[in-house]
mmCIF file of C-alpha atoms and ligand atoms in Angstrom:
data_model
loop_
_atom_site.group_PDB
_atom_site.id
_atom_site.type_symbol
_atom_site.label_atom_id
_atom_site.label_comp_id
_atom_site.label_asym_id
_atom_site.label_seq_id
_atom_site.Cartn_x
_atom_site.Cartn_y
_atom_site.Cartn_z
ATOM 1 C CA UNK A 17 4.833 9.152 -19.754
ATOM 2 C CA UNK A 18 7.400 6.610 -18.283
ATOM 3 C CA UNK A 19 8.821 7.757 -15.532
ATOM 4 C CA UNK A 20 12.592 6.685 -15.011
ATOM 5 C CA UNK A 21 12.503 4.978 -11.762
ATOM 6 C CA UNK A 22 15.640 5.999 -10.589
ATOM 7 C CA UNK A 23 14.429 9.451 -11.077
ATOM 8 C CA UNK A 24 12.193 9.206 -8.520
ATOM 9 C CA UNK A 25 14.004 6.853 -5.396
ATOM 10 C CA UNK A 26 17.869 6.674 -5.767
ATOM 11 C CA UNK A 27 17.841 4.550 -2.612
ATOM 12 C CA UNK A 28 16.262 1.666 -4.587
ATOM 13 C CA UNK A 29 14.093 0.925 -2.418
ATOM 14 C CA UNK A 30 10.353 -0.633 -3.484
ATOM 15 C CA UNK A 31 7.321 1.443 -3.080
ATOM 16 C CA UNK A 32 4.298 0.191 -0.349
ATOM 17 C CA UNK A 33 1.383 1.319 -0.233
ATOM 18 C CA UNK A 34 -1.021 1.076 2.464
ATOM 19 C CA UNK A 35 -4.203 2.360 3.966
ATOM 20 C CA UNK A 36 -7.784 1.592 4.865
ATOM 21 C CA UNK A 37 -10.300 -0.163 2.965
ATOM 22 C CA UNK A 38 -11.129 2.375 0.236
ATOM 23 C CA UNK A 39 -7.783 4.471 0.280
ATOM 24 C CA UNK A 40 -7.105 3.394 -3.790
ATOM 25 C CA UNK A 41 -4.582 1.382 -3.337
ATOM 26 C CA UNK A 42 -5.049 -0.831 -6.021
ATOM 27 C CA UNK A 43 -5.929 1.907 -8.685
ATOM 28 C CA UNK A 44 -2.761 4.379 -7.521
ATOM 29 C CA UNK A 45 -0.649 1.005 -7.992
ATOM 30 C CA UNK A 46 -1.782 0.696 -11.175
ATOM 31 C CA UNK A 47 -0.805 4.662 -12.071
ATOM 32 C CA UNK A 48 2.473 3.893 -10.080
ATOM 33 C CA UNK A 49 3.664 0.522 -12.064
ATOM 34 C CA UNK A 50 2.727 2.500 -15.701
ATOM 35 C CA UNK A 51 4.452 5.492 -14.701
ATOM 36 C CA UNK A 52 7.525 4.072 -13.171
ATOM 37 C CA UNK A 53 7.798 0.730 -15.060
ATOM 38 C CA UNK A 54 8.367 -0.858 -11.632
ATOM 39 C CA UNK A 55 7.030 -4.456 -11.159
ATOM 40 C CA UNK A 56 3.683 -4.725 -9.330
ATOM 41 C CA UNK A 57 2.447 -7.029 -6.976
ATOM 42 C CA UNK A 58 -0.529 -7.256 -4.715
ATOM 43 C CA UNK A 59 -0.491 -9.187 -1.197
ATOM 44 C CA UNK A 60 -4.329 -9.703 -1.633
ATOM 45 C CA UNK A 61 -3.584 -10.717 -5.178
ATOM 46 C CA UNK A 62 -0.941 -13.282 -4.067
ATOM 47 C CA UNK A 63 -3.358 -14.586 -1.379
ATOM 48 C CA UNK A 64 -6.560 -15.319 -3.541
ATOM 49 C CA UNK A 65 -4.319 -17.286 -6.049
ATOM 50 C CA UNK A 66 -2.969 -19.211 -3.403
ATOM 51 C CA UNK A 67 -6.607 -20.299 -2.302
ATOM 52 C CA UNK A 68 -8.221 -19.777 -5.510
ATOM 53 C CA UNK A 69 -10.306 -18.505 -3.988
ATOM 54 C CA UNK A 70 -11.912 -14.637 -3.169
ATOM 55 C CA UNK A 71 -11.201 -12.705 0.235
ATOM 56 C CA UNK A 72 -14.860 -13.421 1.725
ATOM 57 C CA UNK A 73 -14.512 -17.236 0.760
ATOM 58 C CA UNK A 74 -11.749 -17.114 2.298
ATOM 59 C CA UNK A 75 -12.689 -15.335 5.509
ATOM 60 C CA UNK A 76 -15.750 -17.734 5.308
ATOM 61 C CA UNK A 77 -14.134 -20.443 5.160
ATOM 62 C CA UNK A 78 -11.009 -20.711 6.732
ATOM 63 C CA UNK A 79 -11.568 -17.606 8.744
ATOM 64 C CA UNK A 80 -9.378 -14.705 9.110
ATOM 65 C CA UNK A 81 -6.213 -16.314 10.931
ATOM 66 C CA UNK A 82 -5.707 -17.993 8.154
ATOM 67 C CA UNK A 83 -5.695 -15.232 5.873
ATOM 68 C CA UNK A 84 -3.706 -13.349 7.615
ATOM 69 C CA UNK A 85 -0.923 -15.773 8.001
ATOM 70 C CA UNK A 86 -0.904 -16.013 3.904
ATOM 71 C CA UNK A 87 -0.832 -12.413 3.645
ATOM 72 C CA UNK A 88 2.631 -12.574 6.003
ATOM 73 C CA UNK A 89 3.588 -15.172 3.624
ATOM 74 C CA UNK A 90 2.988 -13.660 0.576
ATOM 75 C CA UNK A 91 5.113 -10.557 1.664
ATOM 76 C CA UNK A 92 7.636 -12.871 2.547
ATOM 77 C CA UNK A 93 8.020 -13.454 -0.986
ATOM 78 C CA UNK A 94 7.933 -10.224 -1.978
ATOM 79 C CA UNK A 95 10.373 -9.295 -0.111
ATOM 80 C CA UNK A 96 13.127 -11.525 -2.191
ATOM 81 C CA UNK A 97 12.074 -9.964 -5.915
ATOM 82 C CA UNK A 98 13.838 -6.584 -6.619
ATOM 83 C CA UNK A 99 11.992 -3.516 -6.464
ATOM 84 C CA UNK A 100 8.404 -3.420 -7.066
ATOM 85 C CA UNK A 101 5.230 -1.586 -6.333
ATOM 86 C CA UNK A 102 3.953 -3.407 -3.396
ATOM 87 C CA UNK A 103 -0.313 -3.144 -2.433
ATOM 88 C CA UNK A 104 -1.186 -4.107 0.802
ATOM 89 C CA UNK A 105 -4.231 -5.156 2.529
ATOM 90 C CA UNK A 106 -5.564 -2.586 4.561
ATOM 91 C CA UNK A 107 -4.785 -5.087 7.831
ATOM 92 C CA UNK A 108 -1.316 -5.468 6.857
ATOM 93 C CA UNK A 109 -0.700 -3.243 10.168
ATOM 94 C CA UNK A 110 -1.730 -5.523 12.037
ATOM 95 C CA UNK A 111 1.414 -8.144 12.091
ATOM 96 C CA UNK A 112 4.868 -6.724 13.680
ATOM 97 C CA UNK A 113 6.331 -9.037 10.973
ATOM 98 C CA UNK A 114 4.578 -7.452 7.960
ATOM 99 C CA UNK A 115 5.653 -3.905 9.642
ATOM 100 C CA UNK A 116 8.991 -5.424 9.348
ATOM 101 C CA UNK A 117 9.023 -6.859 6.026
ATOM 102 C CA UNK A 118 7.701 -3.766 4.110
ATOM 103 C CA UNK A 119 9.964 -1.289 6.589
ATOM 104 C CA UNK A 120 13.076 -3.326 5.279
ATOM 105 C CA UNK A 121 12.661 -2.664 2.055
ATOM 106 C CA UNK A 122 10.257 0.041 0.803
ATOM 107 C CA UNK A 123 9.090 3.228 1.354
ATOM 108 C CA UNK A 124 5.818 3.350 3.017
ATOM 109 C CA UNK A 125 3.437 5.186 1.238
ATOM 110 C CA UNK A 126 0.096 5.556 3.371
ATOM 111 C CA UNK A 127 -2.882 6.298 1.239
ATOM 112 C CA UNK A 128 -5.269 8.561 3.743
ATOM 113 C CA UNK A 129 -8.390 10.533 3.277
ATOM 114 C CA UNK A 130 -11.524 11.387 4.968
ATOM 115 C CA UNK A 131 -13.943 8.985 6.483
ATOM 116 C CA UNK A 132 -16.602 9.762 4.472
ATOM 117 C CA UNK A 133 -14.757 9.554 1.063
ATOM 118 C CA UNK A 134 -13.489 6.297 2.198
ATOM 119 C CA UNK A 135 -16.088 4.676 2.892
ATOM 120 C CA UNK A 136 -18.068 5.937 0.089
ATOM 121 C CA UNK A 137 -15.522 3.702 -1.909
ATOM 122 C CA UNK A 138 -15.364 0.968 0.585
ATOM 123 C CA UNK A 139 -18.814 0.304 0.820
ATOM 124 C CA UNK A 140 -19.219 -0.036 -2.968
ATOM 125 C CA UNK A 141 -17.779 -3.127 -3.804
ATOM 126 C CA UNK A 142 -19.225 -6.159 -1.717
ATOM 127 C CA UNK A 143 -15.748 -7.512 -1.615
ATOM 128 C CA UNK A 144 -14.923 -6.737 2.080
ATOM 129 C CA UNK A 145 -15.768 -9.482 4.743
ATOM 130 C CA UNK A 146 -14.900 -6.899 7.453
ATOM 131 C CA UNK A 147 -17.612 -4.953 6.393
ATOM 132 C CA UNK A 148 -20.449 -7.368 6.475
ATOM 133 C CA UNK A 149 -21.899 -6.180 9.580
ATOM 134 C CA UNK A 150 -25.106 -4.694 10.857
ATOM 135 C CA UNK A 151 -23.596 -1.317 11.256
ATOM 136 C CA UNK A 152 -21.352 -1.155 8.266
ATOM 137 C CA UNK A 153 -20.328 2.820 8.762
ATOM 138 C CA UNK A 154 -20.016 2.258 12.368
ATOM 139 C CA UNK A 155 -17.625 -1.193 12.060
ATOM 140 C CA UNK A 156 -15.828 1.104 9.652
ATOM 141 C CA UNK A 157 -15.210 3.974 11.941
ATOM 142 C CA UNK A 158 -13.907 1.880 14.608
ATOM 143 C CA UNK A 159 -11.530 -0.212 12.153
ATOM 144 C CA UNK A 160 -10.357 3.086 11.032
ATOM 145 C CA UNK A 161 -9.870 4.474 14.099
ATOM 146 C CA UNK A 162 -7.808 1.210 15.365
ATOM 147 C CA UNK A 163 -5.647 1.647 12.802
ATOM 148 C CA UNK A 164 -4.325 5.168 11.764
ATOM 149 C CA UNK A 165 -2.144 5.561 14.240
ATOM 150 C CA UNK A 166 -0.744 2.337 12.926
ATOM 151 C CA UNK A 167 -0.430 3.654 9.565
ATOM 152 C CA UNK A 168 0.788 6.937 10.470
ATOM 153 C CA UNK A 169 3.558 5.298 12.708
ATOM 154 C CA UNK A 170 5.150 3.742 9.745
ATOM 155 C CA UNK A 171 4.930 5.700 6.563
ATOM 156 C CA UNK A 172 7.437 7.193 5.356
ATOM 157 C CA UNK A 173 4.786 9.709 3.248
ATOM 158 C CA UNK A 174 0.899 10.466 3.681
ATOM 159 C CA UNK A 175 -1.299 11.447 1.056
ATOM 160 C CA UNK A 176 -4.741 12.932 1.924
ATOM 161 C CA UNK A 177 -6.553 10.855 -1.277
ATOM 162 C CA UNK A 178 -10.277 12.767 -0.150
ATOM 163 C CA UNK A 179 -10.208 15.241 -3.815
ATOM 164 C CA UNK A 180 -7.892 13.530 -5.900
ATOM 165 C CA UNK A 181 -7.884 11.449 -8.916
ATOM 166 C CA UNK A 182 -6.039 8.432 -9.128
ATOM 167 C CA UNK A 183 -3.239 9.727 -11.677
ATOM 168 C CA UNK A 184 -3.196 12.463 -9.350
ATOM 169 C CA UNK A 185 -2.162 11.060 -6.160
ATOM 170 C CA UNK A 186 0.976 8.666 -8.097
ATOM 171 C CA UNK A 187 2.248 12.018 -9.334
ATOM 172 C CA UNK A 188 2.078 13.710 -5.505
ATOM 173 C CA UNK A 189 3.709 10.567 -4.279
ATOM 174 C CA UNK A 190 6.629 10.845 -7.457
ATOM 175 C CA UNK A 191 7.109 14.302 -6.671
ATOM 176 C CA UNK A 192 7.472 13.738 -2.733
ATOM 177 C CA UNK A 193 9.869 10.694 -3.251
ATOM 178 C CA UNK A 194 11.868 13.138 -5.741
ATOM 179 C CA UNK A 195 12.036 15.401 -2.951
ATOM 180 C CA UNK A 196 12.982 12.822 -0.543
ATOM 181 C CA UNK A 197 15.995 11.437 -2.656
ATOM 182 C CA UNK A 198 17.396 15.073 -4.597
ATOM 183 C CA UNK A 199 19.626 14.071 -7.220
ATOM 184 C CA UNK A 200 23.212 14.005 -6.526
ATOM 185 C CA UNK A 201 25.070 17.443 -7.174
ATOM 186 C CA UNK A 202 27.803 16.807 -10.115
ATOM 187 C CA UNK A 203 31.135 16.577 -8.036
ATOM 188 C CA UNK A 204 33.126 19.968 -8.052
ATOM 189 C CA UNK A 205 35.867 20.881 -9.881
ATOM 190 C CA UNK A 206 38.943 21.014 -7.281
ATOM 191 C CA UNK A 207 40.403 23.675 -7.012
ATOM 192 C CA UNK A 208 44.168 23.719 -8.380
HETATM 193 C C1 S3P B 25 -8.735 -5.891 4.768
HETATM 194 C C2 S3P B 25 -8.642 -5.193 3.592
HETATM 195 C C3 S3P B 25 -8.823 -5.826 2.267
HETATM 196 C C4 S3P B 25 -8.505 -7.318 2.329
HETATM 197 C C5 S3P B 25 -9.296 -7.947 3.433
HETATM 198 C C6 S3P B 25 -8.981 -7.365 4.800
HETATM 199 C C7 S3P B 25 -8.562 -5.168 6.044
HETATM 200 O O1 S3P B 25 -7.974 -5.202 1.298
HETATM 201 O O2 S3P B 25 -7.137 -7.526 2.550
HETATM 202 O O3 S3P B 25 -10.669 -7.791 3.128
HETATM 203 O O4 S3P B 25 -8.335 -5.823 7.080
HETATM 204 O O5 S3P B 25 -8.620 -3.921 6.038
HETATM 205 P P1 S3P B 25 -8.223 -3.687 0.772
HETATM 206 O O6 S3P B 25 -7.568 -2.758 1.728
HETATM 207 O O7 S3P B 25 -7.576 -3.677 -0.577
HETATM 208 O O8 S3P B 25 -9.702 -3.495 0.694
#
């Protein structure tokens, strides 16, 4: 079912996700864009297509710096196209300028859960050069620790992710941007 999108977020505003490693932000995207017909892009997306290349080759071969800097330019360019679905990188936190950038013109969805269920998902792909470590759990902990109260200080929503489907969490985060943006009241009759 296509969701109108002005339904949903009269403020026209785009829609960010963001979140840990593991948090579904790709998937829910994906449930988002279908239901809303909003444009979708992906800053990680963006990035690899600039390099042609994956996230560890590029974290192994031009080292993280670098990707970061393309991920600040690639939601540069978002930030020009009309509304969209935007993913993020779970670091996207990281840059005042990316906090910026998605603050100006989205609301900030943040994708949460428990630590276990995320990094039960994290850990399964072998896609995330952060995670390459000894103590994979352990670097995970600490990342995650670093950074929630980075994610909690900008959203605009939270979603706890732990027990819910993928279809699931787009329609909690359609029904709390409905509630966030009620639709106008019809303008009274005045009185004579
Ligand atoms: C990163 C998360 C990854 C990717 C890169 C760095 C991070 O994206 O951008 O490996 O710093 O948390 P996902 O959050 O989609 O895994």
């Amino acid at each position: 079912m296509l969701m109108r999108y002005w339904t949903v977020n009269r403020r026209g505003r785009s829609i960010a996700l963001i979140g840990m490693m593991g948090a579904g932000k790709s998937s829910v995207g994906r449930c988002l864009h279908r239901r809303t017909g909003l444009a979708l892009r992906d800053t990680d997306e963006i990035v690899t297509g600039s390099f042609e290349m994956s996230v560890p080759e590029i974290f192994a071969e031009h080292g993280e710096k670098k990707f970061r800097d393309a991920e600040t330019e690639a939601l540069r360019r978002v930030r020009t196209e009309k509304e969209m679905i935007i993913i993020t990188g779970g670091g996207i936190v990281l840059r005042k300028e990316n906090i910026a950038i998605l603050r100006s013109q989205a609301v900030i969805v943040w994708l949460d859960g428990d630590e276990e269920a995320l990094f039960a998902r994290a850990s399964g792909a072998q896609n995330r050069p952060l995670l390459q470590t000894k103590n994979p759990k352990k670097t995970f902990s600490q990342i995650l620790a670093a950074r929630r109260p980075l994610y909690a200080n900008i959203a605009d929503i939270r979603i706890d992710t732990s027990v819910l489907t993928d279809e699931e969490v787009a329609v909690a985060i359609l029904a709390k941007l409905r509630k966030m943006n009620p639709k106008p009241k019809s303008p009274s009759r005045a009185k004579p």
